[in-house]
Amino acid sequence: MKTSAIKHLLVTSLGLAFAAAAAAHSFQAGDIQVGHPWARPTVAGQKGGGGFLKLTSKGKADRLIGASAAFAERVELHSMSMEGDVMKMRPVDAIDVPAGQTVELKPGGLHLMFIGLKQPLAKDSKVPLKLRFEKAGEVTVDVKVESQSSAAAEAAGAHKH
């Protein structure tokens, strides 16, 4: 085999490996792709935490209408906004995912609120979370517990699995 063919094969293989790693932390529910669910680590005694992810409609519009997790008494859908110098966090009934679009649940905006944590969310662990969509039904995803910078790196495709 020629050197150029070997180089091409290696580059192609590495590209596929990185693509697989980037896609390895996504989940599918009907037309909805759930990308990189993550949460920040918490400490012993902390009763609340936040969950973040991307929701992409690969077809028809849908709505995230609820979530549940064994590690928390309840999971609420929330919005966060700043009104002057005051942070306002409020529960929302649903999160719309328009057809063909992506909605990001992230710090400082829409997010999941884990209320009544039964155990700390330990860094580098994974915890199961069940999401309920109006049309796509339910899907269980693995939430990675990591820092915001690690989550941003993985979402950009630079994080190793």
mmCIF file of C-alpha atoms in Angstrom:
data_model
loop_
_atom_site.group_PDB
_atom_site.id
_atom_site.type_symbol
_atom_site.label_atom_id
_atom_site.label_comp_id
_atom_site.label_asym_id
_atom_site.label_seq_id
_atom_site.Cartn_x
_atom_site.Cartn_y
_atom_site.Cartn_z
ATOM 1 C CA MET A 1 0.000 0.000 0.000
ATOM 2 C CA LYS A 2 1.331 3.455 -0.882
ATOM 3 C CA THR A 3 2.206 5.938 1.847
ATOM 4 C CA SER A 4 -0.450 8.397 0.631
ATOM 5 C CA ALA A 5 -3.129 5.672 0.777
ATOM 6 C CA ILE A 6 -2.078 4.749 4.332
ATOM 7 C CA LYS A 7 -2.198 8.421 5.400
ATOM 8 C CA HIS A 8 -5.649 8.787 3.851
ATOM 9 C CA LEU A 9 -6.855 5.669 5.646
ATOM 10 C CA LEU A 10 -5.491 6.927 8.989
ATOM 11 C CA VAL A 11 -7.017 10.377 8.583
ATOM 12 C CA THR A 12 -10.380 8.859 7.622
ATOM 13 C CA SER A 13 -10.267 6.446 10.569
ATOM 14 C CA LEU A 14 -9.429 9.226 13.026
ATOM 15 C CA GLY A 15 -12.216 11.388 11.634
ATOM 16 C CA LEU A 16 -14.715 8.571 12.070
ATOM 17 C CA ALA A 17 -13.469 7.918 15.613
ATOM 18 C CA PHE A 18 -13.911 11.585 16.579
ATOM 19 C CA ALA A 19 -17.364 11.694 14.970
ATOM 20 C CA ALA A 20 -18.389 8.559 16.868
ATOM 21 C CA ALA A 21 -17.095 10.040 20.131
ATOM 22 C CA ALA A 22 -19.023 13.262 19.571
ATOM 23 C CA ALA A 23 -22.209 11.343 18.788
ATOM 24 C CA ALA A 24 -21.687 8.824 21.582
ATOM 25 C CA HIS A 25 -23.446 11.038 24.105
ATOM 26 C CA SER A 26 -26.642 11.694 22.200
ATOM 27 C CA PHE A 27 -29.998 9.964 22.402
ATOM 28 C CA GLN A 28 -33.042 9.729 20.131
ATOM 29 C CA ALA A 29 -36.764 9.958 20.933
ATOM 30 C CA GLY A 30 -38.890 9.950 17.792
ATOM 31 C CA ASP A 31 -37.902 13.041 15.793
ATOM 32 C CA ILE A 32 -36.033 14.555 18.755
ATOM 33 C CA GLN A 33 -32.292 14.157 19.225
ATOM 34 C CA VAL A 34 -31.101 14.791 22.796
ATOM 35 C CA GLY A 35 -27.512 15.995 22.746
ATOM 36 C CA HIS A 36 -24.984 15.912 25.577
ATOM 37 C CA PRO A 37 -27.089 15.866 28.756
ATOM 38 C CA TRP A 38 -24.946 17.116 31.650
ATOM 39 C CA ALA A 39 -25.157 18.463 35.181
ATOM 40 C CA ARG A 40 -22.760 20.284 37.450
ATOM 41 C CA PRO A 41 -21.317 18.404 40.436
ATOM 42 C CA THR A 42 -22.976 19.068 43.802
ATOM 43 C CA VAL A 43 -21.765 18.756 47.392
ATOM 44 C CA ALA A 44 -23.138 16.735 50.309
ATOM 45 C CA GLY A 45 -26.273 18.372 51.696
ATOM 46 C CA GLN A 46 -26.992 20.373 48.547
ATOM 47 C CA LYS A 47 -30.696 19.881 47.776
ATOM 48 C CA GLY A 48 -30.831 21.222 44.227
ATOM 49 C CA GLY A 49 -28.930 21.085 40.963
ATOM 50 C CA GLY A 50 -29.262 21.979 37.312
ATOM 51 C CA GLY A 51 -29.404 19.857 34.180
ATOM 52 C CA PHE A 52 -28.536 20.961 30.668
ATOM 53 C CA LEU A 53 -28.769 19.509 27.140
ATOM 54 C CA LYS A 54 -29.611 20.260 23.522
ATOM 55 C CA LEU A 55 -32.899 19.249 21.900
ATOM 56 C CA THR A 56 -32.927 19.063 18.108
ATOM 57 C CA SER A 57 -35.995 18.303 16.031
ATOM 58 C CA LYS A 58 -35.017 16.170 13.040
ATOM 59 C CA GLY A 59 -38.596 16.315 11.750
ATOM 60 C CA LYS A 60 -41.824 17.582 13.285
ATOM 61 C CA ALA A 61 -42.122 20.046 16.147
ATOM 62 C CA ASP A 62 -42.476 18.597 19.638
ATOM 63 C CA ARG A 63 -42.467 19.723 23.263
ATOM 64 C CA LEU A 64 -40.554 18.573 26.310
ATOM 65 C CA ILE A 65 -43.346 18.234 28.869
ATOM 66 C CA GLY A 66 -41.603 16.671 31.843
ATOM 67 C CA ALA A 67 -38.729 14.745 33.339
ATOM 68 C CA SER A 68 -38.022 12.463 36.282
ATOM 69 C CA ALA A 69 -34.983 10.960 37.981
ATOM 70 C CA ALA A 70 -34.447 8.475 40.810
ATOM 71 C CA PHE A 71 -31.685 10.701 42.263
ATOM 72 C CA ALA A 72 -34.094 13.621 42.914
ATOM 73 C CA GLU A 73 -37.538 13.976 44.486
ATOM 74 C CA ARG A 74 -38.659 15.820 41.355
ATOM 75 C CA VAL A 75 -37.377 17.392 38.162
ATOM 76 C CA GLU A 76 -38.854 20.667 36.919
ATOM 77 C CA LEU A 77 -38.507 22.500 33.610
ATOM 78 C CA HIS A 78 -37.260 26.034 34.374
ATOM 79 C CA SER A 79 -36.422 29.348 32.778
ATOM 80 C CA MET A 80 -33.949 31.843 34.195
ATOM 81 C CA SER A 81 -33.744 35.505 33.337
ATOM 82 C CA MET A 82 -32.275 38.689 34.738
ATOM 83 C CA GLU A 83 -34.597 41.577 35.543
ATOM 84 C CA GLY A 84 -32.271 44.423 36.421
ATOM 85 C CA ASP A 85 -29.958 43.015 39.089
ATOM 86 C CA VAL A 86 -32.394 40.285 40.109
ATOM 87 C CA MET A 87 -32.186 36.719 38.828
ATOM 88 C CA LYS A 88 -35.648 35.241 38.247
ATOM 89 C CA MET A 89 -36.041 31.488 38.024
ATOM 90 C CA ARG A 90 -39.480 30.104 37.236
ATOM 91 C CA PRO A 91 -40.952 26.716 36.378
ATOM 92 C CA VAL A 92 -42.395 26.378 32.870
ATOM 93 C CA ASP A 93 -45.056 23.904 31.743
ATOM 94 C CA ALA A 94 -43.207 22.798 28.594
ATOM 95 C CA ILE A 95 -40.273 23.613 26.342
ATOM 96 C CA ASP A 96 -41.112 23.899 22.643
ATOM 97 C CA VAL A 97 -38.776 22.325 20.088
ATOM 98 C CA PRO A 98 -39.722 23.815 16.687
ATOM 99 C CA ALA A 99 -39.479 21.620 13.583
ATOM 100 C CA GLY A 100 -35.926 21.459 12.241
ATOM 101 C CA GLN A 101 -34.498 23.602 15.042
ATOM 102 C CA THR A 102 -32.336 23.180 18.143
ATOM 103 C CA VAL A 103 -33.204 24.424 21.619
ATOM 104 C CA GLU A 104 -30.381 24.513 24.141
ATOM 105 C CA LEU A 105 -31.030 24.109 27.847
ATOM 106 C CA LYS A 106 -28.028 25.842 29.392
ATOM 107 C CA PRO A 107 -26.897 27.796 32.438
ATOM 108 C CA GLY A 108 -28.535 31.225 32.469
ATOM 109 C CA GLY A 109 -31.535 30.189 30.355
ATOM 110 C CA LEU A 110 -33.897 27.258 30.006
ATOM 111 C CA HIS A 111 -32.751 24.292 32.109
ATOM 112 C CA LEU A 112 -33.826 21.313 34.191
ATOM 113 C CA MET A 113 -33.983 21.773 37.955
ATOM 114 C CA PHE A 114 -33.259 18.717 40.120
ATOM 115 C CA ILE A 115 -35.103 19.332 43.389
ATOM 116 C CA GLY A 116 -34.620 17.321 46.564
ATOM 117 C CA LEU A 117 -31.385 15.596 45.576
ATOM 118 C CA LYS A 118 -31.158 12.220 47.324
ATOM 119 C CA GLN A 119 -27.394 12.046 46.848
ATOM 120 C CA PRO A 120 -24.652 14.387 45.635
ATOM 121 C CA LEU A 121 -24.000 14.444 41.896
ATOM 122 C CA ALA A 122 -20.385 13.267 41.857
ATOM 123 C CA LYS A 123 -18.003 14.628 39.235
ATOM 124 C CA ASP A 124 -17.281 12.160 36.390
ATOM 125 C CA SER A 125 -20.334 10.019 37.198
ATOM 126 C CA LYS A 126 -23.415 9.392 35.047
ATOM 127 C CA VAL A 127 -26.996 9.371 36.300
ATOM 128 C CA PRO A 128 -30.152 8.296 34.425
ATOM 129 C CA LEU A 129 -32.811 10.877 33.580
ATOM 130 C CA LYS A 130 -36.167 10.179 31.926
ATOM 131 C CA LEU A 131 -37.448 12.861 29.539
ATOM 132 C CA ARG A 132 -41.112 13.021 28.402
ATOM 133 C CA PHE A 133 -42.049 14.554 25.080
ATOM 134 C CA GLU A 134 -45.586 15.345 23.924
ATOM 135 C CA LYS A 135 -45.229 13.410 20.641
ATOM 136 C CA ALA A 136 -41.981 11.425 20.863
ATOM 137 C CA GLY A 137 -42.845 9.823 24.212
ATOM 138 C CA GLU A 138 -40.246 8.929 26.821
ATOM 139 C CA VAL A 139 -36.512 8.386 26.559
ATOM 140 C CA THR A 140 -33.969 7.691 29.282
ATOM 141 C CA VAL A 141 -30.652 9.485 28.876
ATOM 142 C CA ASP A 142 -27.357 9.369 30.765
ATOM 143 C CA VAL A 143 -26.532 12.699 32.383
ATOM 144 C CA LYS A 144 -22.782 13.242 32.705
ATOM 145 C CA VAL A 145 -21.751 15.091 35.837
ATOM 146 C CA GLU A 146 -19.009 17.514 34.843
ATOM 147 C CA SER A 147 -17.879 21.106 34.959
ATOM 148 C CA GLN A 148 -19.334 23.624 32.543
ATOM 149 C CA SER A 149 -16.002 23.899 30.694
ATOM 150 C CA SER A 150 -15.884 20.100 30.126
ATOM 151 C CA ALA A 151 -19.449 20.139 28.841
ATOM 152 C CA ALA A 152 -18.685 22.997 26.448
ATOM 153 C CA ALA A 153 -15.625 21.160 25.138
ATOM 154 C CA GLU A 154 -17.594 17.964 24.523
ATOM 155 C CA ALA A 155 -20.435 19.826 22.852
ATOM 156 C CA ALA A 156 -17.823 21.330 20.528
ATOM 157 C CA GLY A 157 -16.510 17.824 19.789
ATOM 158 C CA ALA A 158 -13.173 18.167 21.600
ATOM 159 C CA HIS A 159 -13.916 15.979 24.637
ATOM 160 C CA LYS A 160 -12.611 12.406 24.793
ATOM 161 C CA HIS A 161 -14.774 9.525 25.978
#
